């Protein structure tokens, strides 16, 4: 075994798999362009308070999953970002972006870090693609981000997804609901598990998120948040639902959906995949109108967004065979040097072809001609171009089509012309 292993919960992605990432990233970028979202990149670390304030100090993420450290003995604590929303909002407030235009549509494909117990679909370093729409969070804006997300899934060919959606109302609605939940759960306090007992104190909404089967029945009988929403919030939510129906996006209303981050209000949603085991959440998001103020902005800034776990997305795609037809193109031409004395000339030819824009591979280890041919086939080259003494002297090279075995003798200019022509 190698002396060093990757850190627990982190993994290497080798070229075979990178091909899949490129494919998925390409689809994300092209759909983002259709919807007018532009890419944002923010630093991998931020001051720890940003996440404490933004995500909420009673959440699991801030409570126990952040990689935080002091850059120097007198410095402020910094944290490897566990999610993107807080950092994107920080960046936009810092640049005062909203003074330049009233609405900003941003997307990202970024690496994140959470100190969770690693298992299938759960890593300590993972990647998300997501979008944040700042400046408006109308039902149309919620529908816009949801439709963008669903179009990415559809373009990738992924099926078997379930979209669950709920309305969390505004701050006052949730405060009243929190009290109602506290009153409901208090008589059962002795039956609650440790983490739910703690949640009862700090944030009873999070009890609804509990995966403990022993609490299932108790949770099912809890009051519904929907009953505590103001009429405007209900109307707003119904409009979101009607937009989804108009776009033929299937959804289930889930009154127990609360999400694991504190910044949400009104519409919040999650997408699960039947292909994933215990970690079946492929993405989630919602509105977060008060995050800007929480981070020191002068006013509430309406906003809505989502994020999708890239690894989980790829696991689900793999299970559905969606990478089977992905054909990583090998080099077009393998330059085969017949005698080692001609290897410099071979390199020169390879260089010329590459300058002309052709994908070319050549042996760098002075291997036999047989070994070169084996390698050309192994990596899926379409052609072999032979460099021998006669070719060197005459300037005419044998080009072999490795699929049909047809062979022709051509000048380098003719080779370039033929191979540059598509098809
Ligand atoms: P989240 O639900 O915490 O939301 O994460 C979104 C997705 O990231 C999850 O559904 C899951 O697919 C993936 N994910 C989370 N943790 C891990 C992990 N340890 N390993 C692998 N994948 C993971 C957010 O992060 C919000 N910022 C989403 C958002 C954007 N809300 C508004 N805008």
CSV table of C-alpha atoms and ligand atoms in Angstrom, one decimal:
chain,number,residue,atom,x,y,z
A,1,UNK,CA,0.0,0.0,0.0
A,2,UNK,CA,1.2,3.5,-0.8
A,3,UNK,CA,2.6,5.3,2.2
A,4,UNK,CA,0.1,8.2,1.8
A,5,UNK,CA,-3.6,7.9,1.3
A,6,UNK,CA,-6.0,10.8,0.4
A,7,UNK,CA,-7.5,12.4,3.5
A,8,UNK,CA,-10.6,10.6,4.8
A,9,UNK,CA,-13.7,11.9,3.0
A,10,UNK,CA,-11.7,13.3,0.0
A,11,UNK,CA,-11.1,11.6,-3.3
A,12,UNK,CA,-9.1,11.7,-6.5
A,13,UNK,CA,-10.7,12.1,-9.8
A,14,UNK,CA,-8.8,10.4,-12.6
A,15,UNK,CA,-9.0,11.3,-16.3
A,16,UNK,CA,-11.6,8.6,-17.2
A,17,UNK,CA,-13.9,10.1,-14.7
A,18,UNK,CA,-13.0,13.7,-15.5
A,19,UNK,CA,-14.5,13.1,-18.9
A,20,UNK,CA,-17.8,12.6,-17.1
A,21,UNK,CA,-17.4,15.8,-15.1
A,22,UNK,CA,-16.6,17.7,-18.3
A,23,UNK,CA,-19.8,16.4,-19.9
A,24,UNK,CA,-22.0,17.3,-16.9
A,25,UNK,CA,-20.3,20.7,-16.4
A,26,UNK,CA,-20.8,21.4,-20.2
A,27,UNK,CA,-24.5,20.8,-19.9
A,28,UNK,CA,-24.8,23.0,-16.8
A,29,UNK,CA,-22.9,25.8,-18.5
A,30,UNK,CA,-25.0,25.6,-21.6
A,31,UNK,CA,-28.3,25.5,-19.7
A,32,UNK,CA,-27.1,28.4,-17.5
A,33,UNK,CA,-26.5,30.4,-20.7
A,34,UNK,CA,-30.0,29.8,-21.9
A,35,UNK,CA,-31.4,31.1,-18.6
A,36,UNK,CA,-29.0,34.1,-18.5
A,37,UNK,CA,-27.0,33.0,-15.4
A,38,UNK,CA,-23.4,34.0,-15.3
A,39,UNK,CA,-20.6,32.2,-13.4
A,40,UNK,CA,-19.3,33.5,-10.1
A,41,UNK,CA,-16.2,32.2,-8.3
A,42,UNK,CA,-15.6,33.1,-4.6
A,43,UNK,CA,-12.7,32.2,-2.2
A,44,UNK,CA,-12.5,28.7,-0.8
A,45,UNK,CA,-12.4,30.2,2.7
A,46,UNK,CA,-14.3,32.9,4.5
A,47,UNK,CA,-14.3,34.4,8.0
A,48,UNK,CA,-16.1,31.9,10.3
A,49,UNK,CA,-18.7,34.5,11.4
A,50,UNK,CA,-20.0,34.7,7.9
A,51,UNK,CA,-21.3,31.1,8.2
A,52,UNK,CA,-22.3,31.4,11.8
A,53,UNK,CA,-24.5,34.4,11.0
A,54,UNK,CA,-25.6,33.3,7.5
A,55,UNK,CA,-26.3,29.6,8.0
A,56,UNK,CA,-27.3,29.8,11.7
A,57,UNK,CA,-25.4,28.7,14.8
A,58,UNK,CA,-27.9,26.0,15.8
A,59,UNK,CA,-27.6,24.2,12.5
A,60,UNK,CA,-25.6,20.9,12.2
A,61,UNK,CA,-23.3,22.5,9.6
A,62,UNK,CA,-22.2,25.4,11.9
A,63,UNK,CA,-22.5,23.3,15.1
A,64,UNK,CA,-20.3,20.4,14.1
A,65,UNK,CA,-19.4,20.2,10.5
A,66,UNK,CA,-17.1,23.2,9.7
A,67,UNK,CA,-13.4,23.0,9.1
A,68,UNK,CA,-12.3,26.1,10.9
A,69,UNK,CA,-8.8,27.3,11.9
A,70,UNK,CA,-6.9,30.3,13.0
A,71,UNK,CA,-4.5,31.5,10.2
A,72,UNK,CA,-2.2,33.0,12.8
A,73,UNK,CA,-2.3,33.3,16.6
A,74,UNK,CA,-3.9,36.7,16.6
A,75,UNK,CA,-6.0,36.3,13.4
A,76,UNK,CA,-9.7,35.9,13.0
A,77,UNK,CA,-11.0,32.3,12.6
A,78,UNK,CA,-11.5,31.3,9.0
A,79,UNK,CA,-13.5,28.4,7.7
A,80,UNK,CA,-13.4,26.3,4.5
A,81,UNK,CA,-16.7,27.0,2.9
A,82,UNK,CA,-19.4,24.4,3.7
A,83,UNK,CA,-21.8,25.9,1.1
A,84,UNK,CA,-21.8,28.8,-1.4
A,85,UNK,CA,-24.9,30.9,-0.7
A,86,UNK,CA,-23.4,32.9,2.2
A,87,UNK,CA,-20.2,33.6,0.3
A,88,UNK,CA,-22.0,34.6,-2.9
A,89,UNK,CA,-24.1,37.0,-0.9
A,90,UNK,CA,-21.0,38.4,0.9
A,91,UNK,CA,-19.3,39.0,-2.4
A,92,UNK,CA,-22.3,40.8,-3.9
A,93,UNK,CA,-22.8,43.0,-0.8
A,94,UNK,CA,-19.1,43.8,-0.7
A,95,UNK,CA,-19.1,44.9,-4.4
A,96,UNK,CA,-22.4,46.6,-3.9
A,97,UNK,CA,-23.5,44.7,-7.0
A,98,UNK,CA,-27.2,45.6,-6.6
A,99,UNK,CA,-26.3,49.3,-7.2
A,100,UNK,CA,-25.2,48.4,-10.7
A,101,UNK,CA,-28.3,46.4,-11.7
A,102,UNK,CA,-31.4,45.5,-9.8
A,103,UNK,CA,-31.3,41.8,-10.5
A,104,UNK,CA,-28.3,39.4,-10.7
A,105,UNK,CA,-28.4,35.8,-11.9
A,106,UNK,CA,-25.3,33.9,-10.8
A,107,UNK,CA,-24.3,30.2,-11.0
A,108,UNK,CA,-21.3,28.2,-9.7
A,109,UNK,CA,-19.7,24.8,-9.8
A,110,UNK,CA,-17.5,24.7,-6.7
A,111,UNK,CA,-15.8,22.6,-4.1
A,112,UNK,CA,-17.1,22.6,-0.5
A,113,UNK,CA,-16.1,21.1,2.8
A,114,UNK,CA,-18.2,19.6,5.6
A,115,UNK,CA,-16.9,17.4,8.4
A,116,UNK,CA,-19.5,14.7,8.1
A,117,UNK,CA,-19.1,11.0,8.6
A,118,UNK,CA,-18.1,9.8,5.1
A,119,UNK,CA,-20.3,7.3,3.4
A,120,UNK,CA,-21.7,6.6,-0.1
A,121,UNK,CA,-22.7,10.0,-1.5
A,122,UNK,CA,-21.4,11.9,1.5
A,123,UNK,CA,-17.9,13.3,1.5
A,124,UNK,CA,-15.9,15.8,3.4
A,125,UNK,CA,-14.8,17.5,0.2
A,126,UNK,CA,-17.6,17.6,-2.4
A,127,UNK,CA,-18.8,19.7,-5.2
A,128,UNK,CA,-22.0,21.5,-5.9
A,129,UNK,CA,-23.5,23.3,-8.9
A,130,UNK,CA,-26.0,25.9,-7.9
A,131,UNK,CA,-27.6,29.2,-8.8
A,132,UNK,CA,-28.5,32.3,-6.9
A,133,UNK,CA,-30.9,34.9,-8.2
A,134,UNK,CA,-30.5,38.2,-6.2
A,135,UNK,CA,-32.8,41.2,-6.3
A,136,UNK,CA,-36.2,39.5,-6.7
A,137,UNK,CA,-37.8,36.5,-5.2
A,138,UNK,CA,-41.2,36.7,-6.7
A,139,UNK,CA,-43.0,33.4,-7.6
A,140,UNK,CA,-41.7,33.9,-11.1
A,141,UNK,CA,-38.1,34.1,-9.8
A,142,UNK,CA,-38.6,30.9,-7.8
A,143,UNK,CA,-40.0,29.2,-10.9
A,144,UNK,CA,-37.0,30.5,-12.9
A,145,UNK,CA,-34.4,28.8,-10.7
A,146,UNK,CA,-36.4,25.6,-10.3
A,147,UNK,CA,-36.9,25.4,-14.1
A,148,UNK,CA,-33.2,26.0,-14.7
A,149,UNK,CA,-32.4,23.1,-12.2
A,150,UNK,CA,-34.9,20.8,-13.7
A,151,UNK,CA,-33.8,21.5,-17.3
A,152,UNK,CA,-30.2,20.5,-16.4
A,153,UNK,CA,-31.5,17.2,-15.0
A,154,UNK,CA,-33.6,16.7,-18.1
A,155,UNK,CA,-30.8,17.6,-20.6
A,156,UNK,CA,-28.6,15.1,-18.8
A,157,UNK,CA,-31.3,12.5,-19.2
A,158,UNK,CA,-31.8,11.9,-15.5
A,159,UNK,CA,-35.2,10.5,-14.4
A,160,UNK,CA,-36.7,9.1,-11.2
A,161,UNK,CA,-36.4,12.4,-9.4
A,162,UNK,CA,-38.9,13.7,-6.8
A,163,UNK,CA,-39.3,17.4,-6.1
A,164,UNK,CA,-40.7,18.2,-2.7
A,165,UNK,CA,-41.7,21.7,-1.8
A,166,UNK,CA,-43.0,23.6,1.2
A,167,UNK,CA,-43.6,27.2,2.3
A,168,UNK,CA,-41.8,28.3,5.4
A,169,UNK,CA,-43.6,31.7,5.5
A,170,UNK,CA,-41.9,34.9,6.8
A,171,UNK,CA,-40.0,35.5,10.1
A,172,UNK,CA,-43.2,36.2,12.1
A,173,UNK,CA,-45.0,33.1,10.7
A,174,UNK,CA,-42.1,30.9,11.7
A,175,UNK,CA,-41.9,32.5,15.1
A,176,UNK,CA,-45.5,31.7,15.8
A,177,UNK,CA,-45.1,28.2,14.4
A,178,UNK,CA,-41.9,27.6,16.5
A,179,UNK,CA,-43.9,28.3,19.6
A,180,UNK,CA,-46.7,26.0,18.5
A,181,UNK,CA,-44.2,23.3,17.9
A,182,UNK,CA,-42.5,23.8,21.3
A,183,UNK,CA,-45.9,23.5,23.0
A,184,UNK,CA,-46.7,20.3,21.0
A,185,UNK,CA,-43.3,18.6,21.7
A,186,UNK,CA,-42.9,19.6,25.3
A,187,UNK,CA,-45.2,16.9,26.8
A,188,UNK,CA,-43.1,14.3,24.8
A,189,UNK,CA,-39.8,15.8,25.9
A,190,UNK,CA,-38.8,12.7,27.8
A,191,UNK,CA,-39.3,10.5,24.7
A,192,UNK,CA,-37.2,12.6,22.4
A,193,UNK,CA,-33.6,11.6,21.5
A,194,UNK,CA,-30.7,13.7,22.6
A,195,UNK,CA,-30.4,15.9,19.5
A,196,UNK,CA,-34.1,16.5,19.3
A,197,UNK,CA,-34.1,17.6,23.0
A,198,UNK,CA,-31.4,20.1,22.1
A,199,UNK,CA,-33.5,21.2,19.1
A,200,UNK,CA,-36.5,21.7,21.3
A,201,UNK,CA,-34.6,24.2,23.2
A,202,UNK,CA,-32.9,26.0,20.3
A,203,UNK,CA,-34.9,25.5,17.2
A,204,UNK,CA,-37.9,23.1,17.3
A,205,UNK,CA,-38.4,23.3,13.6
A,206,UNK,CA,-35.3,21.1,13.1
A,207,UNK,CA,-37.0,18.3,15.0
A,208,UNK,CA,-39.2,17.8,11.9
A,209,UNK,CA,-36.0,17.0,10.0
A,210,UNK,CA,-35.1,14.1,12.3
A,211,UNK,CA,-34.4,10.8,10.6
A,212,UNK,CA,-35.0,8.8,13.8
A,213,UNK,CA,-37.8,6.3,13.0
A,214,UNK,CA,-38.9,6.2,16.7
A,215,UNK,CA,-40.0,9.9,16.3
A,216,UNK,CA,-41.8,9.4,13.0
A,217,UNK,CA,-45.3,9.1,14.5
A,218,UNK,CA,-44.8,12.0,16.9
A,219,UNK,CA,-43.6,14.2,14.1
A,220,UNK,CA,-46.4,13.2,11.8
A,221,UNK,CA,-48.9,14.5,14.4
A,222,UNK,CA,-47.2,17.9,14.8
A,223,UNK,CA,-49.0,21.1,13.8
A,224,UNK,CA,-48.5,22.1,10.2
A,225,UNK,CA,-46.6,25.3,9.3
A,226,UNK,CA,-49.0,25.9,6.5
A,227,UNK,CA,-51.7,26.7,9.1
A,228,UNK,CA,-49.5,29.6,10.4
A,229,UNK,CA,-48.9,31.3,7.1
A,230,UNK,CA,-50.4,34.8,6.4
A,231,UNK,CA,-52.8,34.9,3.5
A,232,UNK,CA,-50.2,36.7,1.3
A,233,UNK,CA,-47.7,33.9,1.9
A,234,UNK,CA,-50.3,31.3,1.0
A,235,UNK,CA,-51.2,33.2,-2.2
A,236,UNK,CA,-47.5,33.6,-3.1
A,237,UNK,CA,-46.9,29.8,-2.6
A,238,UNK,CA,-49.9,28.9,-4.7
A,239,UNK,CA,-48.5,31.0,-7.5
A,240,UNK,CA,-45.2,29.2,-7.4
A,241,UNK,CA,-47.1,25.9,-7.6
A,242,UNK,CA,-49.1,27.1,-10.5
A,243,UNK,CA,-45.9,28.1,-12.4
A,244,UNK,CA,-44.5,24.6,-11.8
A,245,UNK,CA,-47.7,23.0,-13.1
A,246,UNK,CA,-47.6,25.3,-16.2
A,247,UNK,CA,-44.1,24.0,-16.9
A,248,UNK,CA,-45.2,20.4,-16.4
A,249,UNK,CA,-42.8,20.1,-13.4
A,250,UNK,CA,-44.2,17.5,-11.0
A,251,UNK,CA,-43.9,18.2,-7.3
A,252,UNK,CA,-45.2,17.0,-3.9
A,253,UNK,CA,-46.1,19.4,-1.2
A,254,UNK,CA,-44.2,18.3,2.0
A,255,UNK,CA,-45.4,20.1,5.1
A,256,UNK,CA,-42.5,18.6,7.1
A,257,UNK,CA,-39.7,20.0,4.8
A,258,UNK,CA,-37.7,22.6,6.7
A,259,UNK,CA,-34.2,22.3,5.3
A,260,UNK,CA,-31.0,22.2,7.3
A,261,UNK,CA,-29.9,25.9,6.9
A,262,UNK,CA,-31.6,28.7,8.8
A,263,UNK,CA,-31.7,31.4,6.1
A,264,UNK,CA,-34.8,30.1,4.2
A,265,UNK,CA,-38.2,31.7,4.1
A,266,UNK,CA,-41.4,31.1,2.0
A,267,UNK,CA,-40.8,28.5,-0.8
A,268,UNK,CA,-38.2,25.9,0.1
A,269,UNK,CA,-37.6,22.7,-1.9
A,270,UNK,CA,-35.6,19.5,-2.1
A,271,UNK,CA,-35.0,17.0,-4.9
A,272,UNK,CA,-34.4,13.4,-4.1
A,273,UNK,CA,-33.3,10.5,-6.4
A,274,UNK,CA,-34.5,6.9,-6.1
A,275,UNK,CA,-31.0,5.9,-7.3
A,276,UNK,CA,-29.3,7.1,-4.1
A,277,UNK,CA,-29.4,5.2,-0.8
A,278,UNK,CA,-29.6,6.8,2.6
A,279,UNK,CA,-28.2,10.1,1.2
A,280,UNK,CA,-31.0,10.6,-1.3
A,281,UNK,CA,-31.0,14.4,-1.5
A,282,UNK,CA,-29.6,15.4,-4.8
A,283,UNK,CA,-30.3,19.1,-4.4
A,284,UNK,CA,-32.2,21.7,-2.5
A,285,UNK,CA,-32.8,25.4,-2.1
A,286,UNK,CA,-35.4,28.1,-1.7
A,287,UNK,CA,-35.9,31.8,-0.9
A,288,UNK,CA,-33.7,33.6,1.6
A,289,UNK,CA,-34.8,37.2,1.7
A,290,UNK,CA,-33.2,38.1,5.1
A,291,UNK,CA,-29.7,36.7,4.6
A,292,UNK,CA,-28.4,40.0,3.2
A,293,UNK,CA,-29.6,41.9,6.4
A,294,UNK,CA,-28.2,39.1,8.6
A,295,UNK,CA,-24.8,39.7,6.9
A,296,UNK,CA,-24.9,43.5,7.6
A,297,UNK,CA,-26.7,44.7,4.4
A,298,UNK,CA,-28.9,47.7,5.0
A,299,UNK,CA,-32.1,46.1,3.8
A,300,UNK,CA,-33.7,42.8,3.1
A,301,UNK,CA,-32.6,41.7,-0.3
A,302,UNK,CA,-35.0,39.3,-2.0
A,303,UNK,CA,-33.1,36.2,-3.2
A,304,UNK,CA,-33.7,32.6,-4.2
A,305,UNK,CA,-31.4,29.8,-5.2
A,306,UNK,CA,-30.5,26.1,-5.2
A,307,UNK,CA,-27.6,23.8,-5.1
A,308,UNK,CA,-27.1,20.2,-6.4
A,309,UNK,CA,-24.5,17.8,-5.2
A,310,UNK,CA,-22.3,16.9,-8.2
A,311,UNK,CA,-21.1,13.6,-6.8
A,312,UNK,CA,-24.7,12.5,-6.0
A,313,UNK,CA,-25.8,13.7,-9.5
A,314,UNK,CA,-23.1,11.6,-11.1
A,315,UNK,CA,-23.8,8.5,-8.9
A,316,UNK,CA,-27.5,8.7,-10.1
A,317,UNK,CA,-26.4,9.2,-13.7
A,318,UNK,CA,-24.0,6.2,-13.6
A,319,UNK,CA,-26.8,4.0,-12.2
A,320,UNK,CA,-29.0,5.0,-15.1
A,321,UNK,CA,-26.3,4.2,-17.6
A,322,UNK,CA,-26.1,7.8,-18.8
A,323,UNK,CA,-22.4,7.7,-19.2
A,324,UNK,CA,-22.3,4.6,-21.4
A,325,UNK,CA,-22.4,6.5,-24.7
A,326,UNK,CA,-19.9,9.0,-23.6
A,327,UNK,CA,-17.0,8.4,-25.9
A,328,UNK,CA,-13.7,10.1,-24.9
A,329,UNK,CA,-12.0,10.7,-28.2
A,330,UNK,CA,-8.5,9.4,-28.3
A,331,UNK,CA,-6.0,11.2,-30.4
A,332,UNK,CA,-6.7,11.4,-34.1
A,333,UNK,CA,-3.2,10.4,-35.2
A,334,UNK,CA,-0.5,8.3,-33.7
A,335,UNK,CA,2.9,9.1,-35.2
A,336,UNK,CA,4.7,5.8,-35.4
A,337,UNK,CA,8.5,6.0,-35.7
A,338,UNK,CA,10.0,3.0,-37.5
A,339,UNK,CA,13.6,3.5,-36.6
A,340,UNK,CA,14.9,5.2,-33.5
A,341,UNK,CA,17.3,7.4,-35.6
A,342,UNK,CA,14.2,9.1,-37.0
A,343,UNK,CA,12.6,9.9,-33.7
A,344,UNK,CA,13.7,13.6,-33.9
A,345,UNK,CA,12.1,13.8,-37.3
A,346,UNK,CA,8.9,12.1,-35.9
A,347,UNK,CA,8.7,14.7,-33.1
A,348,UNK,CA,9.1,17.4,-35.8
A,349,UNK,CA,6.2,15.9,-37.8
A,350,UNK,CA,4.0,15.6,-34.6
A,351,UNK,CA,4.8,19.3,-33.8
A,352,UNK,CA,3.8,20.4,-37.3
A,353,UNK,CA,0.5,18.5,-37.2
A,354,UNK,CA,-0.3,19.8,-33.7
A,355,UNK,CA,0.4,23.4,-34.9
A,356,UNK,CA,-2.1,22.7,-37.7
A,357,UNK,CA,-4.7,21.9,-35.0
A,358,UNK,CA,-4.7,18.1,-35.1
A,359,UNK,CA,-4.7,15.8,-32.0
A,360,UNK,CA,-1.5,13.9,-32.1
A,361,UNK,CA,0.2,11.3,-29.9
A,362,UNK,CA,3.8,10.1,-30.2
A,363,UNK,CA,5.9,7.7,-28.2
A,364,UNK,CA,8.4,9.4,-25.8
A,365,UNK,CA,10.1,6.2,-24.5
A,366,UNK,CA,11.9,4.9,-27.6
A,367,UNK,CA,9.6,1.8,-27.7
A,368,UNK,CA,9.6,-0.7,-30.5
A,369,UNK,CA,7.3,-0.2,-33.5
A,370,UNK,CA,5.1,-3.0,-32.3
A,371,UNK,CA,4.7,-1.4,-28.9
A,372,UNK,CA,3.9,1.9,-30.5
A,373,UNK,CA,1.1,0.3,-32.6
A,374,UNK,CA,-0.3,-1.5,-29.5
A,375,UNK,CA,-0.4,1.9,-27.7
A,376,UNK,CA,-2.0,3.6,-30.7
A,377,UNK,CA,-4.8,1.0,-30.6
A,378,UNK,CA,-5.1,1.0,-26.8
A,379,UNK,CA,-5.7,4.8,-26.6
A,380,UNK,CA,-8.2,4.7,-29.5
A,381,UNK,CA,-6.3,6.6,-32.2
A,382,UNK,CA,-8.1,6.8,-35.5
A,383,UNK,CA,-4.9,6.9,-37.7
A,384,UNK,CA,-1.3,5.9,-37.6
A,385,UNK,CA,1.2,8.0,-39.6
A,386,UNK,CA,4.5,6.1,-40.3
A,387,UNK,CA,7.9,7.7,-40.2
A,388,UNK,CA,10.5,5.6,-42.0
A,389,UNK,CA,13.6,6.3,-44.0
A,390,UNK,CA,11.8,6.3,-47.3
A,391,UNK,CA,9.1,8.7,-46.0
A,392,UNK,CA,11.8,11.0,-44.5
A,393,UNK,CA,13.6,11.2,-47.9
A,394,UNK,CA,10.6,11.4,-50.2
A,395,UNK,CA,8.4,13.6,-48.0
A,396,UNK,CA,5.5,11.2,-48.6
A,397,UNK,CA,4.1,9.5,-45.5
A,398,UNK,CA,2.0,6.4,-45.1
A,399,UNK,CA,-1.3,7.2,-43.4
A,400,UNK,CA,-3.2,4.2,-42.1
A,401,UNK,CA,-6.8,4.4,-41.1
A,402,UNK,CA,-6.9,2.1,-38.1
A,403,UNK,CA,-10.6,1.3,-38.5
A,404,UNK,CA,-10.6,0.3,-42.1
A,405,UNK,CA,-6.9,-0.6,-42.4
A,406,UNK,CA,-6.8,1.5,-45.6
A,407,UNK,CA,-3.3,3.0,-46.2
A,408,UNK,CA,-2.3,5.9,-48.5
A,409,UNK,CA,0.9,7.7,-49.2
A,410,UNK,CA,0.6,11.5,-48.8
A,411,UNK,CA,2.6,14.7,-48.3
A,412,UNK,CA,2.3,16.3,-44.9
A,413,UNK,CA,0.2,19.1,-46.4
A,414,UNK,CA,-2.2,16.5,-47.8
A,415,UNK,CA,-2.4,14.7,-44.4
A,416,UNK,CA,-3.2,18.0,-42.7
A,417,UNK,CA,-5.9,18.8,-45.3
A,418,UNK,CA,-7.6,15.4,-45.1
A,419,UNK,CA,-7.5,15.1,-41.3
A,420,UNK,CA,-8.7,18.7,-40.8
A,421,UNK,CA,-11.8,18.1,-42.9
A,422,UNK,CA,-14.6,17.1,-40.5
A,423,UNK,CA,-16.1,13.7,-41.0
B,1,LIG,P1,-27.7,21.8,1.0
B,1,LIG,O1,-29.0,21.1,1.0
B,1,LIG,O2,-27.0,21.8,2.3
B,1,LIG,O3,-28.0,23.2,0.4
B,1,LIG,O4,-26.8,21.1,-0.1
B,1,LIG,C1,-27.2,20.9,-1.4
B,1,LIG,C2,-26.8,19.5,-2.0
B,1,LIG,O5,-25.4,19.4,-1.8
B,1,LIG,C3,-27.4,18.3,-1.2
B,1,LIG,O6,-28.7,18.1,-1.7
B,1,LIG,C4,-26.4,17.2,-1.6
B,1,LIG,O7,-26.7,16.7,-2.9
B,1,LIG,C5,-25.1,18.0,-1.7
B,1,LIG,N1,-24.3,17.7,-0.4
B,1,LIG,C6,-24.4,18.3,0.8
B,1,LIG,N2,-23.5,17.8,1.6
B,1,LIG,C7,-22.8,16.9,1.0
B,1,LIG,C8,-21.7,16.0,1.3
B,1,LIG,N3,-21.2,16.0,2.5
B,1,LIG,N4,-21.2,15.2,0.4
B,1,LIG,C9,-21.8,15.2,-0.9
B,1,LIG,N5,-22.8,16.0,-1.3
B,1,LIG,C10,-23.3,16.8,-0.3
B,1,LIG,C11,-27.1,24.2,0.3
B,1,LIG,O8,-25.9,24.0,0.4
B,1,LIG,C12,-27.6,25.5,0.0
B,1,LIG,N6,-26.5,26.5,-0.1
B,1,LIG,C13,-28.4,25.5,-1.3
B,1,LIG,C14,-29.0,26.8,-1.7
B,1,LIG,C15,-28.5,27.6,-2.7
B,1,LIG,N7,-30.0,27.4,-1.2
B,1,LIG,C16,-30.2,28.6,-1.7
B,1,LIG,N8,-29.3,28.8,-2.6
